[in-house]
Coordinates of C-alpha atoms and ligand atoms in Angstrom, one line a residue:
X1 CA 79.9 71.0 179.2
X2 CA 79.0 68.5 176.5
X3 CA 79.6 69.2 172.9
X4 CA 82.0 72.2 173.1
X5 CA 85.2 70.3 172.3
X6 CA 86.4 70.1 168.8
X7 CA 86.4 66.7 167.1
X8 CA 89.6 65.0 166.0
X9 CA 88.1 62.7 163.5
X10 CA 89.3 63.1 159.9
X11 CA 85.9 64.1 158.7
X12 CA 83.3 65.3 159.2
X13 CA 85.5 68.1 160.5
X14 CA 84.8 71.0 162.9
X15 CA 82.5 73.7 161.5
X16 CA 83.5 77.3 162.2
X17 CA 80.8 79.5 163.7
X18 CA 80.5 81.6 160.6
X19 CA 79.8 78.6 158.4
X20 CA 77.2 77.2 160.8
X21 CA 75.4 80.5 160.6
X22 CA 75.7 80.6 156.8
X23 CA 74.1 77.2 156.6
X24 CA 71.2 78.3 158.8
X25 CA 69.9 80.2 155.8
X26 CA 66.3 80.7 155.0
X27 CA 64.8 79.0 152.0
X28 CA 65.4 80.6 148.7
X29 CA 63.8 79.7 145.3
X30 CA 66.5 77.6 143.7
X31 CA 65.1 78.6 140.3
X32 CA 65.2 82.3 141.2
X33 CA 67.9 84.9 140.6
X34 CA 69.7 84.6 143.9
X35 CA 70.9 81.0 143.2
X36 CA 71.6 81.7 139.5
X37 CA 73.8 84.7 140.4
X38 CA 75.7 82.9 143.1
X39 CA 76.6 79.7 141.2
X40 CA 79.0 80.9 138.5
X41 CA 81.2 82.8 141.0
X42 CA 81.2 79.8 143.3
X43 CA 82.2 77.4 140.5
X44 CA 85.0 79.8 139.5
X45 CA 86.4 79.9 143.1
X46 CA 86.1 76.1 143.4
X47 CA 88.3 75.8 140.3
X48 CA 91.0 77.7 142.2
X49 CA 90.6 75.3 145.1
X50 CA 91.1 72.3 142.8
X51 CA 94.1 73.9 141.1
X52 CA 92.5 74.0 137.7
X53 CA 91.7 76.7 135.1
X54 CA 89.6 74.8 132.6
X55 CA 88.0 71.9 134.4
X56 CA 84.2 71.8 134.8
X57 CA 82.9 71.7 138.3
X58 CA 79.9 69.7 139.2
X59 CA 78.2 69.1 142.6
X60 CA 75.8 66.5 143.8
X61 CA 73.7 66.2 146.9
X62 CA 75.6 63.3 148.3
X63 CA 78.6 62.4 150.6
X64 CA 82.0 62.0 149.0
X65 CA 81.2 58.4 148.0
X66 CA 78.7 59.7 145.5
X67 CA 81.6 61.6 143.9
X68 CA 83.4 58.3 143.4
X69 CA 80.3 56.9 141.8
X70 CA 79.9 59.9 139.5
X71 CA 83.6 59.6 138.5
X72 CA 83.2 56.0 137.4
X73 CA 79.7 56.2 135.8
X74 CA 80.5 59.2 133.7
X75 CA 83.8 58.1 132.2
X76 CA 83.6 54.3 131.8
X77 CA 81.6 51.4 130.3
X78 CA 80.8 48.0 131.6
X79 CA 83.8 45.7 131.4
X80 CA 86.3 48.5 131.0
X81 CA 89.6 47.8 132.7
X82 CA 90.8 50.1 135.4
X83 CA 94.1 50.1 137.3
X84 CA 93.9 50.9 141.0
X85 CA 96.2 50.8 144.0
X86 CA 94.8 49.4 147.3
X87 CA 96.6 50.5 150.4
X88 CA 93.8 51.4 152.9
X89 CA 90.1 51.3 153.5
X90 CA 89.2 54.1 151.1
X91 CA 91.1 52.8 148.1
X92 CA 89.6 49.4 149.0
X93 CA 86.0 50.7 149.0
X94 CA 86.5 52.5 145.7
X95 CA 87.7 49.3 144.1
X96 CA 84.7 47.4 145.6
X97 CA 82.5 50.0 143.9
X98 CA 84.3 49.5 140.6
X99 CA 83.6 45.7 140.8
X100 CA 79.9 46.3 141.6
X101 CA 79.8 48.4 138.5
X102 CA 81.0 45.6 136.4
X103 CA 84.4 47.1 135.8
X104 CA 87.5 44.8 135.4
X105 CA 89.8 46.0 138.1
X106 CA 93.5 45.4 138.0
X107 CA 94.5 45.9 141.7
X108 CA 97.9 46.7 142.9
X109 CA 98.1 45.9 146.5
X110 CA 100.5 47.8 148.7
X111 CA 100.9 47.4 152.5
X112 CA 98.5 49.5 154.5
X113 CA 100.8 52.4 155.5
X114 CA 102.4 52.6 152.1
X115 CA 101.6 55.1 149.3
X116 CA 100.2 54.2 145.9
X117 CA 103.2 52.5 144.2
X118 CA 103.8 54.7 141.2
X119 CA 106.7 52.6 139.9
X120 CA 104.6 49.5 139.9
X121 CA 101.8 51.4 138.2
X122 CA 104.2 52.6 135.5
X123 CA 105.3 49.0 134.9
X124 CA 101.6 47.9 134.5
X125 CA 100.9 50.8 132.1
X126 CA 104.0 50.1 130.1
X127 CA 103.0 46.4 129.8
X128 CA 99.5 47.4 128.6
X129 CA 100.4 47.5 124.9
X130 CA 96.8 46.9 123.9
X131 CA 95.7 50.0 125.9
X132 CA 93.0 48.0 127.7
X133 CA 93.3 50.1 130.8
X134 CA 90.8 53.0 130.5
X135 CA 91.4 54.7 133.9
X136 CA 93.8 54.8 136.7
X137 CA 92.4 55.3 140.2
X138 CA 94.4 57.0 143.0
X139 CA 93.4 57.9 146.5
X140 CA 95.5 61.0 147.1
X141 CA 95.2 60.9 150.8
X142 CA 94.4 57.5 152.4
X143 CA 92.4 58.6 155.4
X144 CA 92.5 55.2 157.0
X145 CA 96.3 55.0 157.3
X146 CA 97.3 58.7 157.2
X147 CA 99.3 58.4 154.0
X148 CA 99.5 60.9 151.1
X149 CA 100.4 59.5 147.7
X150 CA 102.3 61.4 144.9
X151 CA 99.7 62.0 142.2
X152 CA 102.3 63.8 140.1
X153 CA 104.3 60.6 140.0
X154 CA 101.3 58.6 138.8
X155 CA 100.8 61.2 136.1
X156 CA 104.5 60.8 135.2
X157 CA 103.9 57.0 135.0
X158 CA 101.1 57.5 132.5
X159 CA 103.2 59.9 130.5
X160 CA 106.2 57.6 130.5
X161 CA 104.4 55.1 128.3
X162 CA 102.2 57.8 126.6
X163 CA 99.2 55.9 128.0
X164 CA 95.9 57.5 127.3
X165 CA 94.0 56.2 130.4
X166 CA 92.1 58.8 132.4
X167 CA 93.5 59.7 135.9
X168 CA 90.7 59.6 138.5
X169 CA 91.7 60.9 141.9
X170 CA 90.0 60.7 145.3
X171 CA 90.9 64.0 146.9
X172 CA 88.2 63.8 149.6
X173 CA 90.6 64.3 152.6
X174 CA 93.2 66.3 150.7
X175 CA 91.5 69.0 148.6
X176 CA 91.4 72.4 150.4
X177 CA 93.9 71.2 153.0
X178 CA 97.0 70.0 151.3
X179 CA 98.3 71.0 147.9
X180 CA 96.1 69.7 145.1
X181 CA 97.2 70.7 141.6
X182 CA 94.7 69.3 139.2
X183 CA 96.1 70.8 136.0
X184 CA 99.8 70.4 136.9
X185 CA 99.2 66.7 137.6
X186 CA 96.9 66.1 134.6
X187 CA 94.1 64.8 136.8
X188 CA 90.9 64.0 134.8
X189 CA 88.4 63.7 137.5
X190 CA 89.0 64.9 141.1
X191 CA 86.5 64.2 143.9
X192 CA 85.9 65.8 147.2
X193 CA 83.1 66.2 149.7
X194 CA 81.8 69.2 151.7
X195 CA 82.6 67.8 155.2
X196 CA 86.4 67.7 155.2
X197 CA 88.7 70.4 154.0
X198 CA 85.7 72.6 153.1
X199 CA 84.6 72.6 156.8
X200 CA 80.9 72.1 156.1
X201 CA 78.1 69.7 157.0
X202 CA 78.1 66.5 155.0
X203 CA 75.9 66.5 151.9
X204 CA 77.7 67.7 148.8
X205 CA 80.1 65.8 146.6
X206 CA 82.2 68.2 144.6
X207 CA 83.8 67.0 141.4
X208 CA 86.1 68.6 138.9
X209 CA 86.1 67.2 135.4
X210 CA 88.9 67.8 132.8
X211 CA 88.2 68.5 129.2
X212 CA 89.5 65.0 128.4
X213 CA 87.1 63.5 130.9
X214 CA 84.3 65.5 129.3
X215 CA 85.2 63.9 126.0
X216 CA 85.1 60.4 127.6
X217 CA 81.7 61.3 129.0
X218 CA 80.0 61.0 125.6
X219 CA 81.3 57.5 125.1
X220 CA 80.7 56.2 128.6
X221 CA 78.0 53.5 128.8
X222 CA 77.6 53.0 132.5
X223 CA 74.1 54.0 133.5
X224 CA 73.6 57.2 135.4
X225 CA 70.9 59.7 135.9
X226 CA 71.2 61.4 139.2
X227 CA 75.0 61.6 138.9
X228 CA 75.1 62.6 135.2
X229 CA 77.9 65.1 134.5
X230 CA 76.2 66.2 131.3
X231 CA 73.0 67.4 133.0
X232 CA 75.0 69.1 135.8
X233 CA 77.5 70.8 133.5
X234 CA 74.7 72.0 131.2
X235 CA 72.7 73.3 134.2
X236 CA 75.8 74.9 135.8
X237 CA 76.4 77.0 132.6
X238 CA 73.1 78.8 133.2
X239 CA 73.2 79.0 137.0
X240 CA 70.6 76.3 137.4
X241 CA 70.4 72.7 138.8
X242 CA 68.8 69.6 137.4
X243 CA 66.9 68.9 140.6
X244 CA 66.6 70.6 144.0
X245 CA 70.0 71.8 145.2
X246 CA 70.7 71.8 149.0
X247 CA 70.7 75.6 149.1
X248 CA 71.8 75.8 152.7
X249 CA 74.9 73.8 151.9
X250 CA 75.5 76.0 148.9
X251 CA 75.3 79.1 151.2
X252 CA 77.9 77.4 153.4
X253 CA 80.1 76.4 150.4
X254 CA 79.9 80.0 149.0
X255 CA 81.4 81.3 152.3
X256 CA 83.8 78.5 153.1
X257 CA 85.4 78.9 149.6
X258 CA 85.7 82.6 150.2
X259 CA 87.3 82.0 153.6
X260 CA 89.9 79.6 152.1
X261 CA 90.8 82.0 149.4
X262 CA 91.0 84.9 151.8
X263 CA 93.4 82.9 154.0
X264 CA 95.2 82.1 150.9
X265 CA 95.5 78.4 149.7
X266 CA 99.3 78.3 150.3
X267 CA 98.7 79.6 153.8
X268 CA 96.0 77.0 154.3
X269 CA 98.5 74.3 153.2
X270 CA 101.3 75.8 155.4
X271 CA 98.9 75.7 158.4
X272 CA 98.0 72.1 157.8
X273 CA 101.7 71.3 157.5
X274 CA 102.6 73.1 160.7
X275 CA 99.8 71.5 162.7
X276 CA 100.6 68.1 161.4
X277 CA 104.3 68.6 162.2
X278 CA 103.3 69.3 165.8
X279 CA 101.1 66.3 166.0
X280 CA 103.8 64.1 164.6
X281 CA 106.3 65.5 167.1
X282 CA 103.9 64.6 169.9
X283 CA 103.4 61.1 168.6
X284 CA 107.2 60.7 168.4
X285 CA 107.5 61.9 172.0
X286 CA 105.1 59.2 173.0
X287 CA 107.3 56.6 171.4
X288 CA 104.5 55.4 169.2
X289 CA 104.9 54.7 165.5
X290 CA 102.8 56.1 162.7
X291 CA 101.0 53.8 160.4
X292 CA 102.6 55.7 157.6
X293 CA 105.6 53.6 156.6
X294 CA 107.9 56.6 155.9
X295 CA 108.0 60.2 157.1
X296 CA 107.8 61.6 153.6
X297 CA 104.4 60.0 153.0
X298 CA 102.9 61.0 156.3
X299 CA 99.6 62.9 155.8
X300 CA 99.2 66.5 156.9
X301 CA 95.5 66.0 157.4
X302 CA 95.3 62.9 159.6
X303 CA 97.8 60.9 161.7
X304 CA 97.2 57.2 162.3
X305 CA 98.9 56.2 165.5
X306 CA 99.9 52.5 166.0
X307 CA 99.1 51.4 169.6
X308 CA 101.2 48.7 171.3
X309 CA 100.6 45.1 170.2
X310 CA 97.9 43.5 172.3
X311 CA 96.3 46.8 173.2
X312 CA 92.8 47.3 171.6
X313 CA 92.9 50.8 170.2
X314 CA 89.1 51.0 170.1
X315 CA 89.2 51.1 173.9
X316 CA 91.2 54.3 173.7
X317 CA 88.8 56.1 171.3
X318 CA 85.8 54.9 173.4
X319 CA 87.4 56.0 176.6
X320 CA 88.5 59.4 175.2
X321 CA 84.9 60.0 174.3
X322 CA 83.3 58.8 177.5
X323 CA 85.8 60.4 179.9
X324 CA 86.7 63.6 178.1
X325 CA 84.1 64.1 175.4
X326 CA 86.7 64.1 172.7
X327 CA 86.4 62.0 169.5
X328 CA 89.3 60.5 167.7
X329 CA 89.1 58.3 164.6
X330 CA 89.0 54.5 165.0
X331 CA 91.0 52.1 162.9
X332 CA 89.2 50.8 159.8
X333 CA 89.4 47.4 158.1
X334 CA 92.7 45.6 158.3
X335 CA 93.9 48.1 161.0
X336 CA 90.8 48.1 163.2
X337 CA 91.8 48.0 166.8
X338 CA 95.5 48.5 166.0
X339 CA 95.6 52.2 165.6
X340 CA 93.6 55.4 166.4
X341 CA 93.6 58.4 164.2
X342 CA 94.0 62.1 165.0
X343 CA 92.2 64.2 162.4
X344 CA 93.8 67.6 162.0
X345 CA 92.2 69.0 158.9
X346 CA 89.8 71.8 158.1
X347 CA 89.0 74.4 160.8
X348 CA 92.0 73.6 163.0
X349 CA 94.5 75.7 164.9
X350 CA 97.6 75.0 166.8
X351 CA 95.8 75.5 170.1
X352 CA 93.0 73.2 169.1
X353 CA 95.5 70.5 168.2
X354 CA 97.2 70.9 171.6
X355 CA 93.9 70.2 173.3
X356 CA 93.5 67.1 171.3
X357 CA 97.0 65.9 172.1
X358 CA 96.4 66.6 175.8
X359 CA 93.1 64.6 175.8
X360 CA 94.8 61.7 174.0
X361 CA 97.5 61.7 176.6
X362 CA 95.0 61.6 179.5
X363 CA 93.1 58.7 177.9
X364 CA 96.3 56.8 177.2
X365 CA 97.6 57.1 180.7
X366 CA 94.2 56.2 182.1
X367 CA 94.4 52.9 180.2
X368 CA 97.9 52.1 181.3
X369 CA 99.9 53.0 178.2
X370 CA 103.4 53.9 179.1
X371 CA 103.6 57.5 178.1
X372 CA 104.3 60.5 180.2
X373 CA 101.6 63.1 180.6
X374 CA 102.5 66.3 178.8
X375 CA 105.4 64.8 176.8
X376 CA 103.6 65.0 173.4
X377 CA 102.0 68.3 174.3
X378 CA 105.4 69.8 175.1
X379 CA 106.9 68.5 171.9
X380 CA 104.1 70.1 169.9
X381 CA 104.3 73.3 171.9
X382 CA 108.0 73.7 171.1
X383 CA 107.3 73.3 167.5
X384 CA 104.3 75.6 167.4
X385 CA 106.2 78.3 169.3
X386 CA 109.0 78.3 166.8
X387 CA 106.8 77.9 163.7
X388 CA 104.2 80.5 164.7
X389 CA 106.7 83.3 165.6
X390 CA 107.6 85.9 163.0
X391 CA 111.3 86.0 161.9
X392 CA 111.8 89.1 164.1
X393 CA 110.2 87.4 167.1
X394 CA 112.3 84.3 166.6
X395 CA 115.5 86.5 166.6
X396 CA 114.4 88.2 169.8
X397 CA 113.8 84.9 171.5
Ligands
LIG401 C1 85.8 60.7 153.7 C2 86.4 60.0 152.5 C3 85.6 59.6 151.4 C4 84.2 59.7 151.3 O1 83.4 59.3 152.3 P1 81.9 59.8 152.5 O2 81.6 59.2 153.8 O3 81.1 59.2 151.4 O4 81.9 61.3 152.5 C5 86.3 59.0 150.4 N1 87.6 59.0 150.3 C6 88.4 59.4 151.3 C7 89.9 59.4 151.2 C8 87.8 60.0 152.5 O5 88.6 60.4 153.4

């Protein structure tokens, strides 16, 4: 039966039944009381999801990329220097956007599979005695390579030289799935989208803006209208919107945020860690390396699996889809054809993950890769059995 299997792409993610229903909402008057009453409580709950008490939350009808654009346009002026690490397709694209906006980008290249190099960033910031760097850009979770960077270490790099640059963070494939601590890390603008950890349809960029970034907003000279934080913050304060909000997506976001907070964010993070550990155990059992250069930077939301040299990884994703109706992520940019990605974020359970691993095994064996059917599944099962049991159950076993 077509279309019943979960997807294992790292966004858009699977949408739980309850959220699909919530988004099938009838039209409401977005200038009426229902929207105005809903918005403040939603923004308050989103603050919790971002790990912030004081930041302003703005939303735009857009995919996550619009959140990138809003982050730049509201805090910077043409010709401003920004420091950015490039170590995968998403950090690469954000840098490309900076250049098209006429910003002067100082790029630190790291191998794809490495994290944002905080020590190198610290050295560049220390060397910037004239304080020309106005913002530092970090992609918290490089979805293209399955690597999570240490945003706290980048904060420490800024603090070490008392550098005043803003810290702009792409949290599109991390927020609401793995720990994101905006206030603790001193993040000034944090960006996410509705279709990843928030488990919704694509269509909302959700951005948290620190008080410091709101200060920079008044000075920023890059043009913006649709993505203007000022209009959106002002409207949000009164439960309104500067133009027509996608009210069905808001109905979904209202419920998905409630679901995350009811599960408990720390439990959500622990679930993503456990599922990722099982997926990684499977990949190790297959004898295939991760793109992530070191275990401690491997992402809990997406695993990028390097296929053997000479094997076109795109054949695997194509075959898994045509033979088993299961979607995995393809390699992007420099790693196209060299890896496939297993997305395991958002609405995901141990059992769903096992089904994805089983499908990947069948597809790999079909195409002649030297792995044993069931080897990865068994490794993940062993981990999930142990990790899911309560302490008493573990003792009894
Ligand atoms: C998905 C994603 C984006 C945004 O992509 P959109 O397609 O515009 O939603 C940005 N950064 C990362 C790390 C992502 O995973």
